[in-house]
Short mmCIF file of C-alpha atoms in Angstrom, two decimals:
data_model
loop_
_atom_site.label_atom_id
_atom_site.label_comp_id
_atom_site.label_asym_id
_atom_site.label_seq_id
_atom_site.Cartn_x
_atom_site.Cartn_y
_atom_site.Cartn_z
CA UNK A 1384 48.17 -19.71 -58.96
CA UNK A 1385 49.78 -22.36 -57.09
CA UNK A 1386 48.54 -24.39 -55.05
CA UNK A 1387 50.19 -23.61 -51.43
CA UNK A 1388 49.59 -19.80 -52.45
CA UNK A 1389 45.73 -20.34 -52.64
CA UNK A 1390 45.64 -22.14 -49.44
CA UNK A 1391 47.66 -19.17 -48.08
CA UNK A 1392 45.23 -16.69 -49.47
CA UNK A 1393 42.63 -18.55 -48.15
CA UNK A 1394 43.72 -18.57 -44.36
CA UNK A 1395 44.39 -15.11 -44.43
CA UNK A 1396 40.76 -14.27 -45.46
CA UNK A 1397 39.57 -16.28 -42.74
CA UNK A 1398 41.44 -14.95 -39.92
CA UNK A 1399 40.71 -11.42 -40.64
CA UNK A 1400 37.07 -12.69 -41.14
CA UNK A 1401 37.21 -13.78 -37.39
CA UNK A 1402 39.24 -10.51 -36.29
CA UNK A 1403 36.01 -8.29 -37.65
CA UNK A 1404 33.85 -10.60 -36.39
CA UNK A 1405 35.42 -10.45 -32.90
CA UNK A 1406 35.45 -6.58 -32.95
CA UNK A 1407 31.83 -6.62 -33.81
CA UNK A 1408 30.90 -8.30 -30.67
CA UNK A 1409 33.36 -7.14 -27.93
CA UNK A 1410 34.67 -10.53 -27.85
CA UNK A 1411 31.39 -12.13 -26.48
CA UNK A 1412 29.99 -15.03 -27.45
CA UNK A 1413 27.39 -15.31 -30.01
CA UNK A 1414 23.78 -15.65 -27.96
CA UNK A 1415 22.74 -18.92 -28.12
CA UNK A 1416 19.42 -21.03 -26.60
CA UNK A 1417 20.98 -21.36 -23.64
CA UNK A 1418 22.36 -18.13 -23.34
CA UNK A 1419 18.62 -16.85 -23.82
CA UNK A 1420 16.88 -19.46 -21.47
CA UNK A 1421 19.55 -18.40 -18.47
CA UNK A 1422 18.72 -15.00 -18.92
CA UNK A 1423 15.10 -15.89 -18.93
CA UNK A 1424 15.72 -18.33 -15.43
CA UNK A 1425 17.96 -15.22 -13.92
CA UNK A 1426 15.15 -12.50 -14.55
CA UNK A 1427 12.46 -14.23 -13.48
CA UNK A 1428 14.20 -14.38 -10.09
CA UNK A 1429 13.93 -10.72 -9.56
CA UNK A 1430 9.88 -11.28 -10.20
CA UNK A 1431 7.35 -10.39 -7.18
CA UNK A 1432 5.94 -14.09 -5.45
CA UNK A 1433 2.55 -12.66 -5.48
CA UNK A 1434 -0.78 -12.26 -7.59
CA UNK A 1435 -0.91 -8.57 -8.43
CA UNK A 1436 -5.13 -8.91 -9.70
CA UNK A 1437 -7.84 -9.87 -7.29
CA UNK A 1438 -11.24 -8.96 -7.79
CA UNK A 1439 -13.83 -6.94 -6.01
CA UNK A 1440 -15.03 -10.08 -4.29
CA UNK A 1441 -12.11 -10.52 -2.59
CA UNK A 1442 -11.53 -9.08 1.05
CA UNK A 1443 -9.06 -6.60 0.99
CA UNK A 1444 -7.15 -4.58 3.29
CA UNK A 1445 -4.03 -2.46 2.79
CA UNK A 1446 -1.35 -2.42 5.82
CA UNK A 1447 0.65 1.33 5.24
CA UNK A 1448 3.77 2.16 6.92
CA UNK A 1449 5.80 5.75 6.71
CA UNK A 1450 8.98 7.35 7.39
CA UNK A 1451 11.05 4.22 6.46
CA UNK A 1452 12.91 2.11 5.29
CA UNK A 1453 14.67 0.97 8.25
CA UNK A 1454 17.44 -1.81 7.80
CA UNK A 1455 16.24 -3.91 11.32
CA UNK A 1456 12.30 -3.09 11.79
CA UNK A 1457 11.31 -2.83 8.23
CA UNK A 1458 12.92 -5.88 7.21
CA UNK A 1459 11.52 -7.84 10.17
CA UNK A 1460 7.85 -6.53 8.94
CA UNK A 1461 8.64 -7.97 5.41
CA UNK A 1462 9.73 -11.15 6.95
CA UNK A 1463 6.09 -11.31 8.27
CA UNK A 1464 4.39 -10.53 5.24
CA UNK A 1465 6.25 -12.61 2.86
CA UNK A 1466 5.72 -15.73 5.88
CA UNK A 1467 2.18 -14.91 4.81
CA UNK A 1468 2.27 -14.31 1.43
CA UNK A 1469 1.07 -10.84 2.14
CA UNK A 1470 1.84 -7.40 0.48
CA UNK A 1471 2.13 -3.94 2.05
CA UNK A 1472 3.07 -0.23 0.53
CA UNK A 1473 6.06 1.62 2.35
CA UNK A 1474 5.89 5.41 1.99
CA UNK A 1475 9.38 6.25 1.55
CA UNK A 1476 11.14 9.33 2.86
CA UNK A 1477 13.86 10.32 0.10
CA UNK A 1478 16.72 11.06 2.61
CA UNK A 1479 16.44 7.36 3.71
CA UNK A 1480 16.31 5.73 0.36
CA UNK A 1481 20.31 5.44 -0.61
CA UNK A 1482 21.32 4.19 2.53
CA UNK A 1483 18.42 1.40 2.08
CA UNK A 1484 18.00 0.70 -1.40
CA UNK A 1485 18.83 -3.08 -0.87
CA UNK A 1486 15.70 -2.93 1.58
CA UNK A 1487 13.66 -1.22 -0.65
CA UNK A 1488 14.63 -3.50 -3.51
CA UNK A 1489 13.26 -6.42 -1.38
CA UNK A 1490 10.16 -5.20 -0.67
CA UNK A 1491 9.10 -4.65 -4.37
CA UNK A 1492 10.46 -8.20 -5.47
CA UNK A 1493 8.11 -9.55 -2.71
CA UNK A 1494 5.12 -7.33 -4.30
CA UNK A 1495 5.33 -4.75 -1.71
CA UNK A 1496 4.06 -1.36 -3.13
CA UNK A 1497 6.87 1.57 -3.11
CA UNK A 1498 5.28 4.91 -2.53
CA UNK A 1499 6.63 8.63 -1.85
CA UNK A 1500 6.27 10.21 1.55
CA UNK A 1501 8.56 13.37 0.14
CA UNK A 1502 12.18 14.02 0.20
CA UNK A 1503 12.36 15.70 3.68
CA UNK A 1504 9.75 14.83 5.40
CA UNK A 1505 8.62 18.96 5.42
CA UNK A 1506 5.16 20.32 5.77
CA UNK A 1507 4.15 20.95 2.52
CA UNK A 1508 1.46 23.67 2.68
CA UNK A 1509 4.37 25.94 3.75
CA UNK A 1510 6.74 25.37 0.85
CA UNK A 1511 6.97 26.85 -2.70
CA UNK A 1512 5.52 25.78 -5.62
CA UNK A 1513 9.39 25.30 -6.81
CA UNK A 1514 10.03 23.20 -3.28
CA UNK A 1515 7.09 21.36 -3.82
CA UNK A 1516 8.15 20.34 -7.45
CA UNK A 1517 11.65 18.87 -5.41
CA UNK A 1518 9.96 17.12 -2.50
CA UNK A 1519 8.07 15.18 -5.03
CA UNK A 1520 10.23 14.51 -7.76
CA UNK A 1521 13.50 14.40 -5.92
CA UNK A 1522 12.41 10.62 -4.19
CA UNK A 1523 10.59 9.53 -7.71
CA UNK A 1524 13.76 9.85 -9.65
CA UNK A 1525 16.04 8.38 -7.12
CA UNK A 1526 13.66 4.88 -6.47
CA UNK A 1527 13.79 4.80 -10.68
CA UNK A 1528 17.80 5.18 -10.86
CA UNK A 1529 18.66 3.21 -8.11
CA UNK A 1530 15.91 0.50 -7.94
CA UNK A 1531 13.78 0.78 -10.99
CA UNK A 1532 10.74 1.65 -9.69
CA UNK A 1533 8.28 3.97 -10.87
CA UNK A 1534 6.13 5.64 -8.01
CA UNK A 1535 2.21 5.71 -8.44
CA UNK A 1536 1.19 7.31 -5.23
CA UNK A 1537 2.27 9.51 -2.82
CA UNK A 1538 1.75 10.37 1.32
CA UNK A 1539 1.78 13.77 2.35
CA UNK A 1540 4.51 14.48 5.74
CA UNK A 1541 1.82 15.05 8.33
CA UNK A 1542 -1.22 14.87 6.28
CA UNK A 1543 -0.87 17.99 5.37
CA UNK A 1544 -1.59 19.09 1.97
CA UNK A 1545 -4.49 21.30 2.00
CA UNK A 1546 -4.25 23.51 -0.71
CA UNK A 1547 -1.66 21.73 -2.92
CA UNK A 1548 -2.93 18.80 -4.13
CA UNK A 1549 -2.89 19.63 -7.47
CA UNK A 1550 0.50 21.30 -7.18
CA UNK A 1551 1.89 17.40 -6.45
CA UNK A 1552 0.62 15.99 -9.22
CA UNK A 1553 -0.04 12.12 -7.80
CA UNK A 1554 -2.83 10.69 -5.63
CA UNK A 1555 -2.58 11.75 -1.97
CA UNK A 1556 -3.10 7.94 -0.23
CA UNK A 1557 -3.97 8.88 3.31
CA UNK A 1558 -5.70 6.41 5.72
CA UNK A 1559 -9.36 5.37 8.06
CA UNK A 1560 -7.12 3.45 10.51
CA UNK A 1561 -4.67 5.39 12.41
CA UNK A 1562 -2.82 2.37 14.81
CA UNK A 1563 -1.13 5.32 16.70
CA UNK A 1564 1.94 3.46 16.54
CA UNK A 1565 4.39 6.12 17.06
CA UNK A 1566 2.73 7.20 20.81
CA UNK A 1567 3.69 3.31 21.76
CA UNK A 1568 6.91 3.34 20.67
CA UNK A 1569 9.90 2.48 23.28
CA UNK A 1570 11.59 5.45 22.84
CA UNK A 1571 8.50 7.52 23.95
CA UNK A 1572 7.90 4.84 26.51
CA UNK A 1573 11.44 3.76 28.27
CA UNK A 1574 10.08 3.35 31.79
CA UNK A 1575 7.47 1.30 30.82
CA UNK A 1576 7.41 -2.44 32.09
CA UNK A 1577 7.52 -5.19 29.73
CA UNK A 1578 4.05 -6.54 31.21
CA UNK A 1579 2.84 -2.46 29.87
CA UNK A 1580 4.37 -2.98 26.35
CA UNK A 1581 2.99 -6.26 26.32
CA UNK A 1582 -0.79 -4.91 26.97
CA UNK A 1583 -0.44 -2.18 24.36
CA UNK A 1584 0.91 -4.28 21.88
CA UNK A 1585 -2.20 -6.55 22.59
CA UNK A 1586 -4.56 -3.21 23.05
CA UNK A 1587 -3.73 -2.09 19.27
CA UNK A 1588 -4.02 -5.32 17.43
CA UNK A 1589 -7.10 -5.57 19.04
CA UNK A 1590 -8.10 -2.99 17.69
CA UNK A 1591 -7.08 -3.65 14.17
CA UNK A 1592 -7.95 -7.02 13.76
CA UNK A 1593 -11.60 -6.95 15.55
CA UNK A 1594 -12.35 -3.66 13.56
CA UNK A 1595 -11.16 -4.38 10.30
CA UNK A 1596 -13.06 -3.73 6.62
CA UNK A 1597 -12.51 -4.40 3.46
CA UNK A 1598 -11.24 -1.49 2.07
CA UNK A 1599 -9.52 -0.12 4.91
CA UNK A 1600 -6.39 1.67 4.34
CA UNK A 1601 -4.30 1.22 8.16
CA UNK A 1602 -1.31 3.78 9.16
CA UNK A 1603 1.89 2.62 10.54
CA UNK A 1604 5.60 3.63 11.18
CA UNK A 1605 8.42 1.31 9.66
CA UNK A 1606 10.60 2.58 11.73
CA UNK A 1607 10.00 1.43 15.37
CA UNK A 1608 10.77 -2.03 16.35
CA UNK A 1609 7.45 -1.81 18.26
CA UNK A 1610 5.47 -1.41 15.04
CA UNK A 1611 7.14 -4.94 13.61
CA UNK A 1612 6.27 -6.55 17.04
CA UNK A 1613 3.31 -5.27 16.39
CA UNK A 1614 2.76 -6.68 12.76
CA UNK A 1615 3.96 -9.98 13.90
CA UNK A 1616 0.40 -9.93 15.68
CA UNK A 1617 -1.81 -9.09 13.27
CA UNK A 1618 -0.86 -9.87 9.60
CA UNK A 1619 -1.39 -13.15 10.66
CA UNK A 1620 -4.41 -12.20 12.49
CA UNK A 1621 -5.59 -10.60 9.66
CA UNK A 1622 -4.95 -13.17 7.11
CA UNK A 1623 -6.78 -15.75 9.56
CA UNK A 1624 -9.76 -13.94 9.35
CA UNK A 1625 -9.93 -14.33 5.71
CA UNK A 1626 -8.66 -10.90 4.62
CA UNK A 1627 -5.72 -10.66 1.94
CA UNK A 1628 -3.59 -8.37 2.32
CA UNK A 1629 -2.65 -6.17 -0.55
CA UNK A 1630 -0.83 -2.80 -1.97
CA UNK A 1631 -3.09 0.31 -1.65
CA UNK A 1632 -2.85 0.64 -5.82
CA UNK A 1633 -4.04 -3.55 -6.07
CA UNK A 1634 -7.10 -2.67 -3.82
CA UNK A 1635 -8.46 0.60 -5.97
CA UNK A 1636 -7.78 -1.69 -8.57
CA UNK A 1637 -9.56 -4.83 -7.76
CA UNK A 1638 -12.45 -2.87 -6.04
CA UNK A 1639 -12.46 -0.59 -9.35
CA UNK A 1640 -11.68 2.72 -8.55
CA UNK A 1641 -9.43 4.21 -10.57
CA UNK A 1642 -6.63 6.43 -8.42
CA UNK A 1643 -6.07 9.90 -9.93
CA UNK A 1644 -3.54 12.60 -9.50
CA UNK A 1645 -4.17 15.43 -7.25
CA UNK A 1646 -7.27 13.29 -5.81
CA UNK A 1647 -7.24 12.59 -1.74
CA UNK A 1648 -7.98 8.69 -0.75
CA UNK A 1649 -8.72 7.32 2.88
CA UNK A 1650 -10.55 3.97 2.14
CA UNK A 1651 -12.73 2.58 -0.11
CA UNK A 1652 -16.32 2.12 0.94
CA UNK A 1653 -16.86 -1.11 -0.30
CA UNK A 1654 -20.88 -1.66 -0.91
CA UNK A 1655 -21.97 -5.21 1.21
CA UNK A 1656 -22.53 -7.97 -1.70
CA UNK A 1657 -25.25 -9.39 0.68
CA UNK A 1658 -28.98 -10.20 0.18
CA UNK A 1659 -30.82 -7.38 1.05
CA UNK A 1660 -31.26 -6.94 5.05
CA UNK A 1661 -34.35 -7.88 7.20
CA UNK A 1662 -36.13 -5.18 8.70
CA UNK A 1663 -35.72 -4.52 11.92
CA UNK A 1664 -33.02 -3.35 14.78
CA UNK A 1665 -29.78 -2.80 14.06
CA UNK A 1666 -26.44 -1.49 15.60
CA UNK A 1667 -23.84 0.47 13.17
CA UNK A 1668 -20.42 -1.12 13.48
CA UNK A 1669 -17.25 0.63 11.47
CA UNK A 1670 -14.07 0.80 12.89
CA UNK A 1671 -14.56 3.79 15.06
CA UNK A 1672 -15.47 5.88 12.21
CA UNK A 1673 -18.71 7.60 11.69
CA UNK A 1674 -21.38 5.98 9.55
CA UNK A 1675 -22.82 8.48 6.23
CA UNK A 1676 -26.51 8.62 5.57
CA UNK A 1677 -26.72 9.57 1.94
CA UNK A 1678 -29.46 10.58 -0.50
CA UNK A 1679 -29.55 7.88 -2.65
CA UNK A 1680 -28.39 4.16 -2.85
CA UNK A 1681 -24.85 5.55 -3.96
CA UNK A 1682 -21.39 5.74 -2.25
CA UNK A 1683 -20.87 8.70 -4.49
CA UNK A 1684 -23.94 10.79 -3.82
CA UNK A 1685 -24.77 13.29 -1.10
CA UNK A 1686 -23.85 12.73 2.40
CA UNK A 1687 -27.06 13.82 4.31
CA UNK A 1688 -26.26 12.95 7.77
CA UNK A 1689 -23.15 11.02 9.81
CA UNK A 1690 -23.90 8.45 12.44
CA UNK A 1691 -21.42 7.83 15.16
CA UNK A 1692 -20.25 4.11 15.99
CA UNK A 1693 -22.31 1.96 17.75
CA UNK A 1694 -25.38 3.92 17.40
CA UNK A 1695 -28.78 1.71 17.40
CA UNK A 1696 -30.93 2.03 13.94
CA UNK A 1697 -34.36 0.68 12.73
CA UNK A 1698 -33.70 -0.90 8.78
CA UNK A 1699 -36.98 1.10 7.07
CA UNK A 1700 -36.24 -0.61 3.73
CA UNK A 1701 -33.08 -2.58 2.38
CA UNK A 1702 -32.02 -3.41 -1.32
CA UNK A 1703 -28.46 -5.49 -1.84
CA UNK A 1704 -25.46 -3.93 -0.18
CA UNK A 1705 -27.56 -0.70 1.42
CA UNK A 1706 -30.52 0.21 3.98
CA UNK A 1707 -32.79 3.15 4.49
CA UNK A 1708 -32.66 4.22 8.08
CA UNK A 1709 -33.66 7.00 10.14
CA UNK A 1710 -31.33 8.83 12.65
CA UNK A 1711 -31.69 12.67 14.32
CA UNK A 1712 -35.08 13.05 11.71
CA UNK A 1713 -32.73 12.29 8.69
CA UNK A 1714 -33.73 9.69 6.31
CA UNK A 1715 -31.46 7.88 3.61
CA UNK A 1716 -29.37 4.81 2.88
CA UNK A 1717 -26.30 3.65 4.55
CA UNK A 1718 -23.82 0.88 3.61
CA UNK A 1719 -25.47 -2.35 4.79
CA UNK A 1720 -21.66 -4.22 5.50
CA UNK A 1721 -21.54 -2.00 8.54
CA UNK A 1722 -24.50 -2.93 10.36
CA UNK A 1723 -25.11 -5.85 12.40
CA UNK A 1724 -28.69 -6.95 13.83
CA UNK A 1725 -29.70 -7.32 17.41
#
């Protein structure tokens, strides 16, 4: 063969090399380092800013809001949290989640918690099992198409879900802390004076911040711009006093409790890592809750006995984290972290 024809031969064999080549790969370019190291810089943009593991020494609280997202107040709340490099879980209702996705999206990359607060915001207990099955799912499947996310927990409209929690098949997250947000709120209130909204605002953060526990699991409203005037007071607040504050599935986690379907949760009674108490006089302090007297040493065994807030006890005996007291002829232990001497 001649030597032009060879060359000839040649060049053809290495075009149609590239053609097939080409075809293979849609015409994109072959990934390189680079290539992989800007994919690696672009997805770790999209990462949450914040810790997702704390431990049981740690004080915890979880801020909770429902009924959202809302484009104006719940992105005003996230401002707050992410300003201090704080976390919250929004109970989502499913009709709002389209129309917000963008919002919702930034509140997981911040390490906000997504959870399910049903499709339609309907009472539960007086649905089918087959409209149950849709208020459930129906919001799970739409945050995981348009955003991702897969749900771990789930509010019931109302609190109502007597009955069915099995039928919903996720843990029921309800709350100890109810801010009665949605009574303040300006719609409610229009002929209220600004020095009224002022005191209200100043009323319920009180109440949150000077009553607050680890463990505590607080109820808001995304919704109303009073509720993010509100937060403005006391994540801050909150975070001053030393607490962190974290996703509802974070704190079962770092207090180890494990969250399980069909399950109800209101707070976690976190046992007082104290020294023992001193015997003597004492005054029960919770945040407006009642106080259990149980058999044994045990946040898990039998509730004898409940003692209202701000009752006066005499500490009988103490070992670390729980007391034996006396109240109405009932004797047992109760949670040491909610007493304080006088």
């Amino acid at each position: 063969m001649k030597k032009s024809k060879l060359i000839a031969v040649v060049t053809v064999l290495v075009l149609c090399g590239l053609v097939i080549f080409t075809s293979c790969t849609g015409g994109k370019k072959p990934v390189t380092q680079e290539t992989t190291v800007n994919r690696t810089e672009a997805s770790s943009q999209t990462e949450t800013n914040f810790a997702s593991k704390y431990t049981s020494k740690d004080k915890l609280i979880a801020l909770t809001f429902d009924d959202g997202p809302s484009a104006t107040s719940t992105n005003r709340i996230l401002d707050v949290l992410e300003e201090n490099g704080s976390a919250a879980t929004f109970f989502v209702v499913g009709y709002n989640i389209e129309k917000n996705i963008t919002t919702i999206k930034r509140a997981h990359s911040i390490g906000c918690e997504i959870g399910n607060h049903s499709q339609g915001h309907k009472n539960l207990m007086k649905c089918s099992d087959a409209e149950i099955r849709h208020q459930v799912d129906t919001p799970n499947e739409l945050l995981k198409e348009l955003a991702g996310i897969d749900v771990k927990v789930f509010r019931a409209p109302g609190g109502n879900f007597d009955g069915v929690e099995k039928k919903i098949g996720m843990p029921l997250i309800q709350w100890n802390v109810d801010t009665l947000d949605w009574k303040n709120k300006d719609s409610s209130n229009e002929d209220r004076t600004e020095e009224q909204r002022n005191a209200d605002l100043k009323r319920i953060a009180d109440e949150v911040v000077n009553n607050a526990a680890r463990g505590d699991i607080v109820l808001m409203h995304d919704i109303y711009g009073f509720t993010a005037d509100l937060c403005e007071i006391i994540v801050p607040a909150l975070v001053e006093n030393g607490f962190k504050l974290v996703t509802v599935s974070e704190m079962y986690e770092a207090y180890g409790e494990e969250l399980k379907d069909g399950k109800v949760y209101r707070n976690i009674d976190v046992i007082a890592d104290a020294e023992p108490l001193a015997l003597g006089n004492y005054r029960v302090k919770t945040n407006g809750g009642v106080l259990n007297i149980r058999e044994k040493a045990d946040k898990d065994s039998q509730s004898l006995a409940k003692i209202p807030n701000g009752t006066n006890l005499t500490v009988l005996n103490s070992v670390r984290g729980w007391a034996y007291v006396e109240y109405s002829g009932v004797r047992g232990w109760v949670n040491a972290a909610f007493l304080e001497k006088i």
